[in-house]
Each structure stands twice: as structure tokens, then as C-alpha cells.
CSV table of C-alpha atoms in Angstrom, one decimal:
chain,number,residue,atom,x,y,z
G,1,MET,CA,-18.2,-23.7,-7.2
G,2,ASP,CA,-20.6,-20.8,-8.0
G,3,ARG,CA,-18.7,-18.9,-10.7
G,4,ASP,CA,-20.8,-15.8,-9.9
G,5,GLU,CA,-19.1,-15.7,-6.5
G,6,LEU,CA,-15.5,-15.9,-7.8
G,7,HIS,CA,-14.8,-12.2,-7.2
G,8,ARG,CA,-15.4,-12.8,-3.4
G,9,LEU,CA,-12.6,-15.3,-3.0
G,10,THR,CA,-9.4,-14.3,-1.4
G,11,LEU,CA,-6.1,-14.6,-3.1
G,12,TRP,CA,-5.4,-17.6,-0.8
G,13,ASP,CA,-8.8,-19.3,-1.7
G,14,LEU,CA,-8.2,-18.7,-5.4
G,15,SER,CA,-4.8,-20.2,-5.1
G,16,ARG,CA,-5.9,-23.4,-3.3
G,17,ASN,CA,-8.8,-23.8,-5.8
G,18,ILE,CA,-6.5,-23.3,-8.8
G,19,ARG,CA,-3.9,-25.8,-7.5
G,20,SER,CA,-6.7,-28.5,-6.9
G,21,ARG,CA,-8.0,-27.6,-10.3
G,22,ALA,CA,-11.5,-26.9,-9.0
G,23,LEU,CA,-10.9,-23.6,-10.8
G,24,SER,CA,-8.8,-22.7,-13.7
G,25,PRO,CA,-6.5,-19.6,-14.2
G,26,VAL,CA,-8.7,-18.8,-17.3
G,27,GLU,CA,-11.9,-18.7,-15.1
G,28,ALA,CA,-10.2,-16.7,-12.5
G,29,ALA,CA,-9.0,-14.1,-15.1
G,30,GLU,CA,-12.3,-14.0,-16.9
G,31,GLY,CA,-14.0,-13.5,-13.5
G,32,CYS,CA,-11.9,-10.5,-12.8
G,33,LEU,CA,-12.4,-9.0,-16.3
G,34,ALA,CA,-16.1,-9.5,-16.2
G,35,ARG,CA,-16.1,-7.8,-12.8
G,36,ILE,CA,-14.0,-4.9,-14.1
G,37,GLU,CA,-16.4,-4.5,-17.1
G,38,GLU,CA,-19.4,-4.6,-14.8
G,39,VAL,CA,-18.5,-2.3,-12.0
G,40,GLY,CA,-15.2,-0.8,-13.0
G,41,PRO,CA,-16.6,2.4,-14.8
G,42,LYS,CA,-18.2,3.4,-11.5
G,43,LEU,CA,-14.9,3.5,-9.8
G,44,ASN,CA,-12.4,4.4,-12.4
G,45,ALA,CA,-9.9,2.2,-10.7
G,46,PHE,CA,-8.0,1.3,-13.9
G,47,ILE,CA,-6.2,3.3,-16.4
G,48,THR,CA,-5.4,0.3,-18.6
G,49,VAL,CA,-7.0,-3.2,-18.7
G,50,CYS,CA,-4.8,-5.8,-20.5
G,51,ALA,CA,-7.5,-8.4,-21.1
G,52,GLU,CA,-5.9,-10.2,-24.1
G,53,ASP,CA,-2.5,-10.4,-22.5
G,54,ALA,CA,-4.1,-11.6,-19.3
G,55,LEU,CA,-6.1,-14.4,-20.9
G,56,ALA,CA,-3.1,-15.5,-22.9
G,57,ALA,CA,-1.0,-15.8,-19.7
G,58,ALA,CA,-3.9,-17.5,-17.9
G,59,ARG,CA,-4.1,-20.2,-20.6
G,60,ALA,CA,-0.3,-20.7,-20.4
G,61,ALA,CA,-0.7,-21.1,-16.6
G,62,GLU,CA,-3.6,-23.5,-17.0
G,63,ALA,CA,-1.4,-25.7,-19.3
G,64,GLU,CA,1.5,-25.7,-16.9
G,65,ILE,CA,-0.6,-26.6,-13.9
G,66,ALA,CA,-2.3,-29.4,-15.8
G,67,ALA,CA,1.1,-30.8,-16.7
G,68,GLY,CA,2.1,-30.8,-13.1
G,69,ARG,CA,4.4,-27.7,-13.3
G,70,TRP,CA,2.7,-25.7,-10.4
G,71,ARG,CA,5.0,-22.8,-9.5
G,72,GLY,CA,3.5,-21.9,-6.1
G,73,PRO,CA,0.7,-20.0,-4.6
G,74,LEU,CA,0.6,-17.2,-7.1
G,75,HIS,CA,0.4,-19.4,-10.1
G,76,GLY,CA,-2.6,-18.4,-12.2
G,77,VAL,CA,-3.8,-15.8,-9.7
G,78,PRO,CA,-4.8,-12.4,-11.0
G,79,PHE,CA,-3.4,-9.1,-9.8
G,80,ALA,CA,-3.3,-5.4,-10.7
G,81,ALA,CA,-0.2,-3.1,-10.8
G,82,LYS,CA,-0.3,0.6,-9.8
G,83,ASP,CA,0.4,2.6,-13.0
G,84,ILE,CA,3.9,3.6,-12.0
G,85,PHE,CA,5.2,0.0,-12.2
G,86,ASP,CA,6.8,-0.7,-15.6
G,87,THR,CA,5.0,-3.5,-17.4
G,88,ALA,CA,6.5,-4.8,-20.7
G,89,GLY,CA,4.3,-4.2,-23.6
G,90,VAL,CA,1.6,-2.5,-21.5
G,91,ARG,CA,1.0,1.2,-21.2
G,92,THR,CA,2.6,2.8,-18.1
G,93,THR,CA,1.4,6.4,-17.7
G,94,GLN,CA,2.7,7.3,-14.2
G,95,GLY,CA,-0.7,8.8,-13.8
G,96,SER,CA,0.6,11.8,-15.8
G,97,SER,CA,0.1,13.7,-19.1
G,98,PHE,CA,3.8,13.3,-19.9
G,99,PHE,CA,3.7,9.5,-20.2
G,100,ARG,CA,0.3,9.0,-21.8
G,101,ASP,CA,1.6,6.7,-24.5
G,102,ASN,CA,4.6,5.2,-22.7
G,103,VAL,CA,4.9,1.5,-23.4
G,104,PRO,CA,8.0,0.0,-21.4
G,105,ALA,CA,10.0,-2.7,-23.0
G,106,GLU,CA,10.7,-4.4,-19.7
G,107,ASP,CA,8.9,-5.1,-16.5
G,108,ALA,CA,9.8,-3.5,-13.2
G,109,ALA,CA,11.8,-6.0,-11.2
G,110,SER,CA,8.9,-6.8,-8.8
G,111,ILE,CA,6.5,-7.3,-11.6
G,112,ARG,CA,9.0,-9.7,-13.4
G,113,ARG,CA,9.2,-11.6,-10.1
G,114,LEU,CA,5.4,-11.9,-9.8
G,115,LYS,CA,5.1,-13.1,-13.4
G,116,GLU,CA,7.9,-15.6,-12.8
G,117,ALA,CA,5.8,-16.9,-9.8
G,118,GLY,CA,3.0,-17.3,-12.3
G,119,ALA,CA,0.8,-14.3,-11.3
G,120,ILE,CA,-1.4,-12.9,-14.0
G,121,LEU,CA,-1.4,-9.1,-14.7
G,122,ILE,CA,-5.0,-7.9,-15.3
G,123,GLY,CA,-4.3,-4.2,-15.6
G,124,LYS,CA,-2.8,-0.9,-14.4
G,125,ALA,CA,-4.4,0.8,-11.5
G,126,ASN,CA,-5.3,4.5,-11.3
G,127,THR,CA,-2.9,6.6,-9.2
G,128,HIS,CA,-2.5,10.2,-8.0
G,129,GLU,CA,-0.4,12.0,-10.7
G,130,PHE,CA,3.2,10.8,-10.5
G,131,ALA,CA,2.2,9.0,-7.2
G,132,ALA,CA,2.7,12.4,-5.5
G,133,GLY,CA,-0.6,12.9,-3.6
G,134,SER,CA,-3.1,11.4,-1.3
G,135,THR,CA,-6.5,11.4,-3.0
G,136,THR,CA,-6.1,9.7,-6.5
G,137,LYS,CA,-8.2,12.6,-7.8
G,138,ASN,CA,-6.2,12.5,-11.0
G,139,PRO,CA,-6.5,15.5,-13.4
G,140,HIS,CA,-5.5,13.6,-16.4
G,141,TRP,CA,-7.2,10.2,-16.0
G,142,GLY,CA,-10.1,11.1,-13.9
G,143,ALA,CA,-10.8,10.7,-10.1
G,144,CYS,CA,-10.9,7.2,-8.7
G,145,ARG,CA,-13.7,6.6,-6.3
G,146,ASN,CA,-14.2,4.7,-3.1
G,147,PRO,CA,-16.4,1.5,-3.4
G,148,TRP,CA,-17.8,2.3,0.1
G,149,ASP,CA,-19.2,5.6,-1.0
G,150,LEU,CA,-18.7,6.8,-4.7
G,151,SER,CA,-18.6,10.4,-3.6
G,152,ARG,CA,-15.5,9.7,-1.5
G,153,VAL,CA,-11.9,9.5,-2.4
G,154,PRO,CA,-10.1,6.0,-2.1
G,155,GLY,CA,-7.0,7.7,-0.7
G,156,GLY,CA,-3.8,7.9,-2.5
G,157,SER,CA,-1.5,7.6,-4.2
G,158,SER,CA,-2.3,3.9,-4.6
G,159,GLY,CA,-6.1,4.6,-4.6
G,160,GLY,CA,-6.8,2.7,-7.7
G,161,SER,CA,-5.1,-0.5,-6.2
G,162,GLY,CA,-7.1,0.0,-2.9
G,163,ALA,CA,-10.4,0.5,-4.7
G,164,ALA,CA,-9.9,-2.4,-7.0
G,165,VAL,CA,-9.1,-4.8,-4.2
G,166,ALA,CA,-12.0,-3.5,-2.0
G,167,ALA,CA,-14.5,-3.8,-4.8
G,168,ALA,CA,-13.2,-7.3,-5.7
G,169,LEU,CA,-12.1,-6.4,-9.1
G,170,VAL,CA,-8.8,-8.3,-8.3
G,171,PRO,CA,-7.8,-10.2,-5.2
G,172,ALA,CA,-4.6,-8.2,-4.8
G,173,ALA,CA,-2.6,-5.4,-6.3
G,174,THR,CA,0.8,-3.7,-6.0
G,175,GLY,CA,1.2,-0.1,-4.5
G,176,THR,CA,3.9,2.2,-3.6
G,177,ASP,CA,4.3,4.2,-0.3
G,178,THR,CA,6.4,7.3,0.2
G,179,GLY,CA,4.5,8.8,3.0
G,180,GLY,CA,1.6,6.4,3.4
G,181,SER,CA,0.4,5.7,-0.1
G,182,ILE,CA,-0.2,2.0,0.4
G,183,ARG,CA,-1.5,2.3,4.0
G,184,GLY,CA,-3.7,5.2,3.3
G,185,PRO,CA,-5.7,3.6,0.5
G,186,ALA,CA,-5.9,0.4,2.5
G,187,ALA,CA,-7.3,2.4,5.5
G,188,MET,CA,-9.8,4.3,3.3
G,189,CYS,CA,-10.9,1.2,1.3
G,190,GLY,CA,-11.1,-1.3,4.1
G,191,VAL,CA,-8.4,-3.6,2.9
G,192,VAL,CA,-5.0,-4.6,4.2
G,193,GLY,CA,-1.9,-2.8,3.0
G,194,LEU,CA,1.7,-3.5,3.8
G,195,LYS,CA,4.8,-1.2,3.4
G,196,PRO,CA,7.7,-3.6,3.8
G,197,THR,CA,11.1,-2.7,5.1
G,198,TYR,CA,13.1,-0.3,2.9
G,199,GLY,CA,15.0,-2.6,0.4
G,200,ARG,CA,12.9,-5.6,0.8
G,201,VAL,CA,11.2,-4.9,-2.7
G,202,SER,CA,13.3,-3.5,-5.4
G,203,LEU,CA,12.3,-0.1,-6.8
G,204,SER,CA,13.9,-0.8,-10.2
G,205,GLY,CA,11.4,0.0,-12.9
G,206,ILE,CA,9.1,2.0,-10.7
G,207,PHE,CA,8.8,5.7,-11.3
G,208,PRO,CA,10.4,7.5,-8.3
G,209,ASN,CA,8.8,10.0,-6.0
G,210,ALA,CA,11.3,10.5,-3.2
G,211,PRO,CA,13.7,7.7,-3.8
G,212,SER,CA,15.1,7.2,-0.3
G,213,LEU,CA,11.5,7.2,1.2
G,214,ASP,CA,9.8,5.1,-1.5
G,215,HIS,CA,8.6,1.6,-0.8
G,216,ALA,CA,6.8,-0.9,-3.0
G,217,GLY,CA,4.4,-3.5,-1.5
G,218,PRO,CA,1.0,-5.3,-1.6
G,219,LEU,CA,-2.7,-4.5,-1.0
G,220,ALA,CA,-5.1,-7.4,-0.5
G,221,ARG,CA,-8.2,-8.3,1.5
G,222,THR,CA,-6.3,-10.2,4.2
G,223,ALA,CA,-3.0,-10.2,5.9
G,224,ARG,CA,-2.2,-13.7,4.5
G,225,ASP,CA,-2.9,-12.5,1.0
G,226,CYS,CA,-0.6,-9.5,1.6
G,227,GLY,CA,2.0,-11.9,2.6
G,228,LEU,CA,1.7,-14.1,-0.4
G,229,LEU,CA,1.9,-11.3,-2.8
G,230,LEU,CA,4.9,-9.9,-1.0
G,231,GLN,CA,6.5,-13.4,-1.3
G,232,GLY,CA,6.3,-12.9,-5.0
G,233,MET,CA,7.6,-9.3,-5.0
G,234,ALA,CA,10.5,-9.5,-2.7
G,235,GLY,CA,14.1,-10.3,-3.5
G,236,HIS,CA,17.5,-8.7,-4.0
G,237,GLU,CA,18.3,-7.1,-7.3
G,238,PRO,CA,22.1,-6.7,-7.6
G,239,ASP,CA,21.8,-3.7,-10.0
G,240,ASP,CA,19.4,-1.7,-7.9
G,241,PRO,CA,21.1,0.3,-5.0
G,242,THR,CA,17.8,0.5,-3.2
G,243,SER,CA,17.6,-3.3,-3.0
G,244,ALA,CA,18.9,-5.0,0.1
G,245,ASP,CA,20.8,-8.3,-0.1
G,246,VAL,CA,18.9,-10.1,2.7
G,247,PRO,CA,17.3,-13.5,2.8
G,248,VAL,CA,13.6,-13.6,1.8
G,249,PRO,CA,11.8,-15.6,4.5
G,250,ASP,CA,8.3,-17.4,4.2
G,251,PHE,CA,6.3,-14.4,5.3
G,252,CYS,CA,3.4,-16.6,6.2
G,253,ALA,CA,5.3,-19.4,7.9
G,254,GLU,CA,4.2,-18.2,11.5
G,255,ILE,CA,1.0,-16.4,10.6
G,256,GLU,CA,-1.1,-18.8,12.6
G,257,GLU,CA,1.0,-18.5,15.8
G,258,GLY,CA,-1.1,-15.8,17.5
G,259,VAL,CA,0.0,-13.0,19.7
G,260,ARG,CA,0.1,-14.5,23.2
G,261,GLY,CA,3.0,-13.2,25.1
G,262,MET,CA,3.8,-10.6,22.5
G,263,ARG,CA,4.9,-7.1,23.8
G,264,LEU,CA,2.8,-4.5,21.7
G,265,GLY,CA,3.8,-0.9,22.2
G,266,LEU,CA,1.5,2.1,22.3
G,267,CYS,CA,3.4,5.4,21.5
G,268,PRO,CA,1.3,8.6,21.6
G,269,ASP,CA,4.4,10.6,20.7
G,270,LEU,CA,4.1,9.1,17.2
G,271,GLU,CA,0.6,10.3,16.5
G,272,PHE,CA,1.5,14.0,15.8
G,273,ILE,CA,-2.1,14.8,14.9
G,274,GLU,CA,-5.7,15.0,16.2
G,275,ILE,CA,-7.5,11.7,15.8
G,276,ASP,CA,-11.2,11.5,15.0
G,277,GLY,CA,-13.3,9.9,17.8
G,278,ALA,CA,-14.6,7.1,15.6
G,279,VAL,CA,-11.0,6.2,14.6
G,280,ARG,CA,-9.8,6.4,18.3
G,281,GLY,CA,-12.7,4.4,19.5
G,282,ALA,CA,-12.2,1.5,16.9
G,283,PHE,CA,-8.4,1.6,17.6
G,284,GLU,CA,-8.9,1.2,21.3
G,285,GLU,CA,-11.3,-1.7,20.7
G,286,ALA,CA,-8.8,-3.4,18.5
G,287,VAL,CA,-6.1,-3.0,21.2
G,288,GLU,CA,-8.4,-4.6,23.6
G,289,VAL,CA,-9.1,-7.6,21.2
G,290,LEU,CA,-5.2,-8.1,21.0
G,291,ARG,CA,-4.9,-8.0,24.8
G,292,GLY,CA,-7.7,-10.5,24.9
G,293,LEU,CA,-5.6,-12.8,22.8
G,294,GLY,CA,-2.8,-12.8,25.3
G,295,ALA,CA,-0.6,-9.8,24.1
G,296,ARG,CA,0.8,-7.4,26.6
G,297,THR,CA,0.6,-3.7,25.9
G,298,GLU,CA,2.9,-1.0,27.3
G,299,THR,CA,3.1,2.8,26.5
G,300,HIS,CA,6.4,4.1,25.4
G,301,ARG,CA,7.9,7.5,24.9
G,302,PHE,CA,9.8,8.6,21.8
G,303,PRO,CA,11.6,11.9,22.7
G,304,LEU,CA,12.8,12.5,19.2
G,305,ALA,CA,9.3,12.5,17.8
G,306,ALA,CA,9.4,16.3,17.5
G,307,ASN,CA,12.2,16.1,15.0
G,308,LEU,CA,10.7,13.4,12.8
G,309,GLN,CA,8.2,15.2,10.8
G,310,ALA,CA,10.5,18.1,9.8
G,311,ALA,CA,13.3,15.7,8.7
G,312,ARG,CA,10.9,13.6,6.6
G,313,GLN,CA,9.4,16.7,4.9
G,314,GLU,CA,12.8,18.1,4.0
G,315,ILE,CA,14.0,14.9,2.4
G,316,ALA,CA,10.7,14.4,0.6
G,317,ASP,CA,10.7,17.9,-0.8
G,318,ALA,CA,14.3,17.8,-1.9
G,319,GLU,CA,14.0,14.5,-3.6
G,320,LEU,CA,10.5,15.2,-5.3
G,321,ARG,CA,12.0,18.4,-6.7
G,322,ALA,CA,15.1,16.7,-8.0
G,323,VAL,CA,13.0,14.0,-9.8
G,324,HIS,CA,10.9,16.6,-11.6
G,325,ARG,CA,13.3,19.6,-11.8
G,326,GLU,CA,13.9,19.5,-15.6
G,327,ARG,CA,10.4,18.5,-16.5
G,328,PHE,CA,8.8,21.1,-14.3
G,329,ALA,CA,11.1,23.9,-15.5
G,330,ALA,CA,10.1,23.1,-19.2
G,331,HIS,CA,6.4,22.4,-18.9
G,332,PRO,CA,4.9,23.4,-15.6
G,333,GLU,CA,1.5,23.8,-17.2
G,334,ASP,CA,1.3,20.1,-17.9
G,335,PHE,CA,1.2,19.2,-14.2
G,336,GLY,CA,-2.0,19.1,-12.3
G,337,GLU,CA,-2.8,21.9,-10.0
G,338,ASP,CA,-2.0,20.2,-6.7
G,339,LEU,CA,1.3,18.8,-7.9
G,340,ARG,CA,2.3,22.0,-9.4
G,341,GLU,CA,1.7,23.7,-6.1
G,342,ARG,CA,3.7,21.1,-4.2
G,343,LEU,CA,6.6,21.3,-6.6
G,344,GLU,CA,6.6,25.1,-6.2
G,345,ARG,CA,6.7,24.7,-2.3
G,346,ALA,CA,9.4,22.0,-2.6
G,347,GLY,CA,11.6,24.6,-4.5
G,348,GLY,CA,12.4,26.0,-0.9
G,349,ALA,CA,14.3,22.9,0.0
G,350,THR,CA,18.0,23.5,0.4
G,351,LEU,CA,21.2,21.3,0.2
G,352,ASP,CA,22.1,22.3,3.7
G,353,GLY,CA,18.6,21.3,5.0
G,354,TYR,CA,18.7,18.1,3.1
G,355,ILE,CA,22.0,17.0,4.6
G,356,ARG,CA,20.9,17.9,8.1
G,357,ALA,CA,17.7,15.8,7.5
G,358,LEU,CA,19.8,12.8,6.4
G,359,ARG,CA,21.8,13.1,9.5
G,360,GLU,CA,18.7,13.4,11.7
G,361,ARG,CA,17.2,10.4,10.0
G,362,GLU,CA,20.0,8.2,11.1
G,363,ILE,CA,19.7,9.3,14.7
G,364,ILE,CA,16.0,8.8,14.6
G,365,ARG,CA,16.3,5.3,13.0
G,366,ARG,CA,18.7,4.3,15.8
G,367,ALA,CA,16.3,5.5,18.5
G,368,MET,CA,13.6,3.6,16.8
G,369,GLU,CA,15.6,0.5,17.0
G,370,ASP,CA,16.0,1.1,20.8
G,371,LEU,CA,12.2,1.3,21.1
G,372,PHE,CA,11.8,-2.1,19.3
G,373,ALA,CA,14.2,-3.5,21.8
G,374,GLU,CA,11.3,-3.1,24.3
G,375,ALA,CA,8.4,-3.9,22.0
G,376,ASP,CA,7.7,-6.6,19.4
G,377,ALA,CA,5.5,-4.1,17.5
G,378,VAL,CA,3.9,-0.7,17.9
G,379,LEU,CA,0.2,-0.1,17.4
G,380,LEU,CA,-1.1,3.2,16.1
G,381,PRO,CA,-4.4,4.5,14.5
G,382,GLY,CA,-4.3,3.8,10.8
G,383,PHE,CA,-5.4,7.2,9.6
G,384,PRO,CA,-6.8,10.3,11.4
G,385,CYS,CA,-10.2,10.1,9.8
G,386,ALA,CA,-12.5,8.4,7.3
G,387,ALA,CA,-12.3,9.2,3.5
G,388,ALA,CA,-13.1,12.8,2.4
G,389,PRO,CA,-15.5,13.7,-0.4
G,390,VAL,CA,-14.0,13.7,-3.9
G,391,GLU,CA,-15.3,17.2,-4.8
G,392,SER,CA,-14.0,19.1,-1.7
G,393,THR,CA,-11.3,16.8,-0.5
G,394,VAL,CA,-12.0,18.3,2.9
G,395,ALA,CA,-12.0,15.9,5.7
G,396,THR,CA,-13.9,16.0,9.0
G,397,VAL,CA,-12.1,15.4,12.2
G,398,ASN,CA,-14.0,15.6,15.4
G,399,GLY,CA,-16.5,18.0,13.6
G,400,LYS,CA,-13.7,20.2,12.3
G,401,GLU,CA,-12.9,20.6,8.6
G,402,LYS,CA,-9.3,19.9,7.5
G,403,PRO,CA,-7.6,19.6,4.1
G,404,PHE,CA,-7.4,15.8,3.3
G,405,MET,CA,-4.3,16.1,1.1
G,406,GLY,CA,-1.4,14.9,3.2
G,407,LEU,CA,-3.4,14.6,6.4
G,408,GLY,CA,-2.4,11.0,7.0
G,409,ARG,CA,1.3,11.5,6.7
G,410,ALA,CA,1.6,12.5,10.3
G,411,LEU,CA,0.7,8.9,11.2
G,412,THR,CA,2.2,7.0,8.3
G,413,GLY,CA,5.1,9.1,7.1
G,414,PRO,CA,7.5,8.5,10.1
G,415,HIS,CA,7.9,4.8,9.1
G,416,ASN,CA,9.0,5.8,5.4
G,417,LEU,CA,11.7,8.0,7.2
G,418,THR,CA,13.0,5.0,9.2
G,419,GLY,CA,12.2,2.5,6.6
G,420,PHE,CA,10.6,0.1,9.1
G,421,PRO,CA,7.8,-2.2,8.0
G,422,ALA,CA,4.2,-0.9,8.7
G,423,LEU,CA,0.8,-2.5,7.9
G,424,SER,CA,-2.8,-1.1,7.9
G,425,VAL,CA,-5.6,-3.5,8.8
G,426,PRO,CA,-9.4,-2.6,8.9
G,427,THR,CA,-11.0,-2.1,12.4
G,428,GLY,CA,-14.6,-1.4,11.4
G,429,LEU,CA,-16.7,1.3,10.0
G,430,SER,CA,-17.4,4.9,10.9
G,431,PRO,CA,-20.9,6.1,11.8
G,432,GLU,CA,-21.2,7.1,8.0
G,433,GLY,CA,-20.3,3.5,7.0
G,434,LEU,CA,-16.7,4.3,6.0
G,435,PRO,CA,-13.7,2.1,6.8
G,436,LEU,CA,-11.4,2.7,9.8
G,437,ALA,CA,-8.0,1.1,10.4
G,438,MET,CA,-5.2,0.3,12.8
G,439,GLN,CA,-1.5,0.5,11.9
G,440,ILE,CA,1.0,-2.1,13.1
G,441,VAL,CA,4.7,-1.1,12.9
G,442,GLY,CA,7.5,-3.6,13.3
G,443,PRO,CA,11.4,-3.7,13.5
G,444,PRO,CA,13.4,-4.0,10.2
G,445,TRP,CA,12.8,-7.3,8.2
G,446,GLU,CA,10.0,-8.5,10.5
G,447,GLU,CA,7.1,-8.3,8.0
G,448,GLY,CA,6.1,-11.8,9.0
G,449,ARG,CA,5.6,-10.6,12.6
G,450,ILE,CA,3.3,-7.8,11.8
G,451,LEU,CA,1.4,-10.0,9.3
G,452,ARG,CA,1.0,-12.6,12.2
G,453,ILE,CA,-0.4,-9.8,14.5
G,454,ALA,CA,-2.8,-8.6,11.8
G,455,HIS,CA,-3.9,-12.2,11.1
G,456,ALA,CA,-4.6,-12.8,14.8
G,457,TYR,CA,-6.8,-9.7,14.9
G,458,GLU,CA,-8.6,-10.7,11.7
G,459,GLU,CA,-9.3,-14.3,13.0
G,460,ALA,CA,-10.7,-12.8,16.3
G,461,THR,CA,-12.9,-10.2,14.5
G,462,PRO,CA,-14.6,-12.1,11.6
G,463,GLU,CA,-17.5,-9.6,11.7
G,464,ILE,CA,-15.1,-6.9,10.6
G,465,ARG,CA,-13.2,-9.2,8.1
G,466,SER,CA,-16.5,-10.1,6.4
G,467,LEU,CA,-17.5,-6.5,5.8
G,468,ARG,CA,-18.1,-5.7,2.1
G,469,PRO,CA,-18.6,-2.3,0.4
G,470,PRO,CA,-21.9,-1.6,-1.5
G,471,ILE,CA,-19.8,-2.2,-4.7
G,472,GLY,CA,-18.1,-5.4,-3.4
């Protein structure tokens, strides 16, 4: 194996080579660390790199595998964690000034599970401040940049995770998603990002944004890789009220089964926002690919769509403000400008409005379940436009300038409100050479189904799957 090409291997390929001992976990970790040293400074994708700890863990994994104690597909495989996941003995800043020197004593539950599966933590990925924004233009740790164009944002708030995976600094990374912060960076960076069903992955040890909307999940270069990382992250934590006591299936068990006979829904009511022509064109081509593979598509209405955005925003504002109330009252000047402005706006949230929104959410969730009685999954554009410039953070949609901050929530946020699983998969490039994406939404606990659809699309479009950024 050409060791100079290690960084191009998917998580699945790395895993198979490690298991066969064609490649050692130490070589895999060293390859990631060399890649981070070589191109990492251009992207600012990491806040902390834990090289010594990673190499020590890799040596231990190598010894276990040599002794015949292989733990599974993640054993010896490197990954990055968004810097709001607690990591024992490794700085966790929350992308903020308040936690600059914070070193947790314990891992977040999902990080502990990944380590138990044998995965190797390489470092902590840059994030929007407190994971509360959609650019990863961090005022305290510097802006993260998109490997497709260094003048562009990678999206947020899991922008460091998306950029690190796209640029092949790591094969996979964890992220969080409150209104689209896994799927947005995946769309902007040309990788796959999966927001699982609410409760599938414990939020224990992850700094909250809006706790009833927060989800943790994987970003990787393929649907299969996302399924493998999710396999390590998922599981019930009895002490975590956000964690559901449901079985964890093999998310990749049916990934090769294709989409023939599947009912794939199209629902313009769930778009809420103008879609750039390049995004729309790539989305329609992707739908045609799935039809060509034997899926049936039908258009559905969702009459409650008009209520969805307001309910999500009311809940997001009230819960974000509650998380930061004391900190913001004591030290507003220590927050970045965009988060400070958002917290000020969130101060308008009321208890009455919050309670109404919670009731509305349950009505909407039941209506969404009814929709999925008629469709196996719903297809939507992944993001309204391509990535915006870092300096201006102003996007272009059909020639019109729009503020990028929060722009994608109209497409992604509804599925945080319902808690249903949703995935972003690349659909090609814009005329400027920037990634575009499709979103696949499924019913609760059917992550395997949407991974299967994404994988079928990837297999049918190798020219898209093989695209690599200039830094990649």
C-alpha cells in the first residue's frame, strides 16, 4: 500500500486494511497527524490535536489486533470530535472564550462508546462559538475554511468536522445538529452527514445548545462510513433523559439492498425558502438517478408546514437563552458579536410561547408520521445555495444576496423539531466548483433506510463520489 495515499482511504477501507494487518493503527494515526500538520493550518479545522494520546491509543490497538482481540470495524480507525464533546484529559473549549482551559475528567457518552469500539481520537474540531451558528467563523479560535475554496465558510456549527473530513485530515468526525449543523457542513464541504433520530445518540457530556432539538451524529466521506461511526456512537444511557431505550440495529446490514420499489416522497411544502438554480438542478438530477434505480416518487402535501418554522424558532430561542442566561447576564462582552446578538433576540422568547410551541411540535410530529405512512423517505434539496465567502458571510441565491447565517435552517431545521433522522449526501458541484447536496429524511429509527438510499445513489454516481477538493 502506498503510504502517501493513506489519507484518501475511506473509513471502511481503513478498517478492512487494519483488520487484515495490511495497515497498522499506528500508520493510520501517523498518516492523519502528518496530513493535519501539512494542510491543517490552511483550514484551521482543529482547535486541539492530541498527537501523543492518539499514538499511544494506536499502539495499544495494534497490540490488541495482533493478539487476535479485534473489537470491530472501528478498531484502530482515527476520528475527530467536534469541540463541544467532552474528552477525558483533552481540552474541550466549546469554541468559546469561557472554556479556553477546560479539560474534562470524563468522556461524553458517545466518545466513550467510540473508544470502547477501538476508535482513535485524533483531535478536537473547530466549531461555531458554543455550536450556536452556521458559519464556524469563530471569533475566539479563528475562522475555519472550506477545502474547496479557502475564501469560503465550511458551514456550521460542525464546520471543523466537515472541513477535516473533506480535506482527508481524518476519515470521519462527530458533529452536532440543532437546526442543521451536521447536514449544513456536510453539504458545504461535499461529504455525508447524518442527523440520527432524537434519542439514538446520547447527549450526555455534549455542551447543550437547545437540548430538545440537539442531536449528535457522524460526518464521513460515504454513507457506509457514516453508518459505521454511528454504530459506535449509538446506544442507551440510563442516566441521560435525552437517550432512548431502543435497540441499536446494524445500520449497514441492508445498505446494499438498493431502492427498487421504494416510495420516495417529494414535498415542496417543506422547502420554505428560495432554492438556488444550481442546487435545484442537481437535486432534480439526483431524483432522476433514484427513479432510474427503480424507486417510485410521489409529491405530497404537508398542510402544517406554515406552523413548523415558528414552533422550531420559539423552542430554539427559549432553550438557547436558558442555557446561557447566567453567563450572558454576567459577561455579555465575552461572547462573539453574532452570538451576543442572537442571545439578545432570544430574550424575547416567552413561557407562554414556549409551551404553545411544544404543543404544536407534537401535532406536527404526528402529522409527519402520517406522511411517512405513505412514503419510505422524503427527498429535499440539502441547502439553499453553495458556501458563502468567509469575509462577508453573504450568500448568493439566484443572483440575489442573502445573509448566510441561519439560511439553511429552513430546509434542515424542521427535522430537528420532529426528531426524525435526516442525511445530507453530495450531488455535485456548482458552476463555481462548490459542493451541492440532497437531503434524505426518514421515519423515526430508520437510519439504516436513509443510509441505504444514499449508498444506492453514491454507487450510481461514482463521478460525484470521487470528487475531491483542491485540498483533499
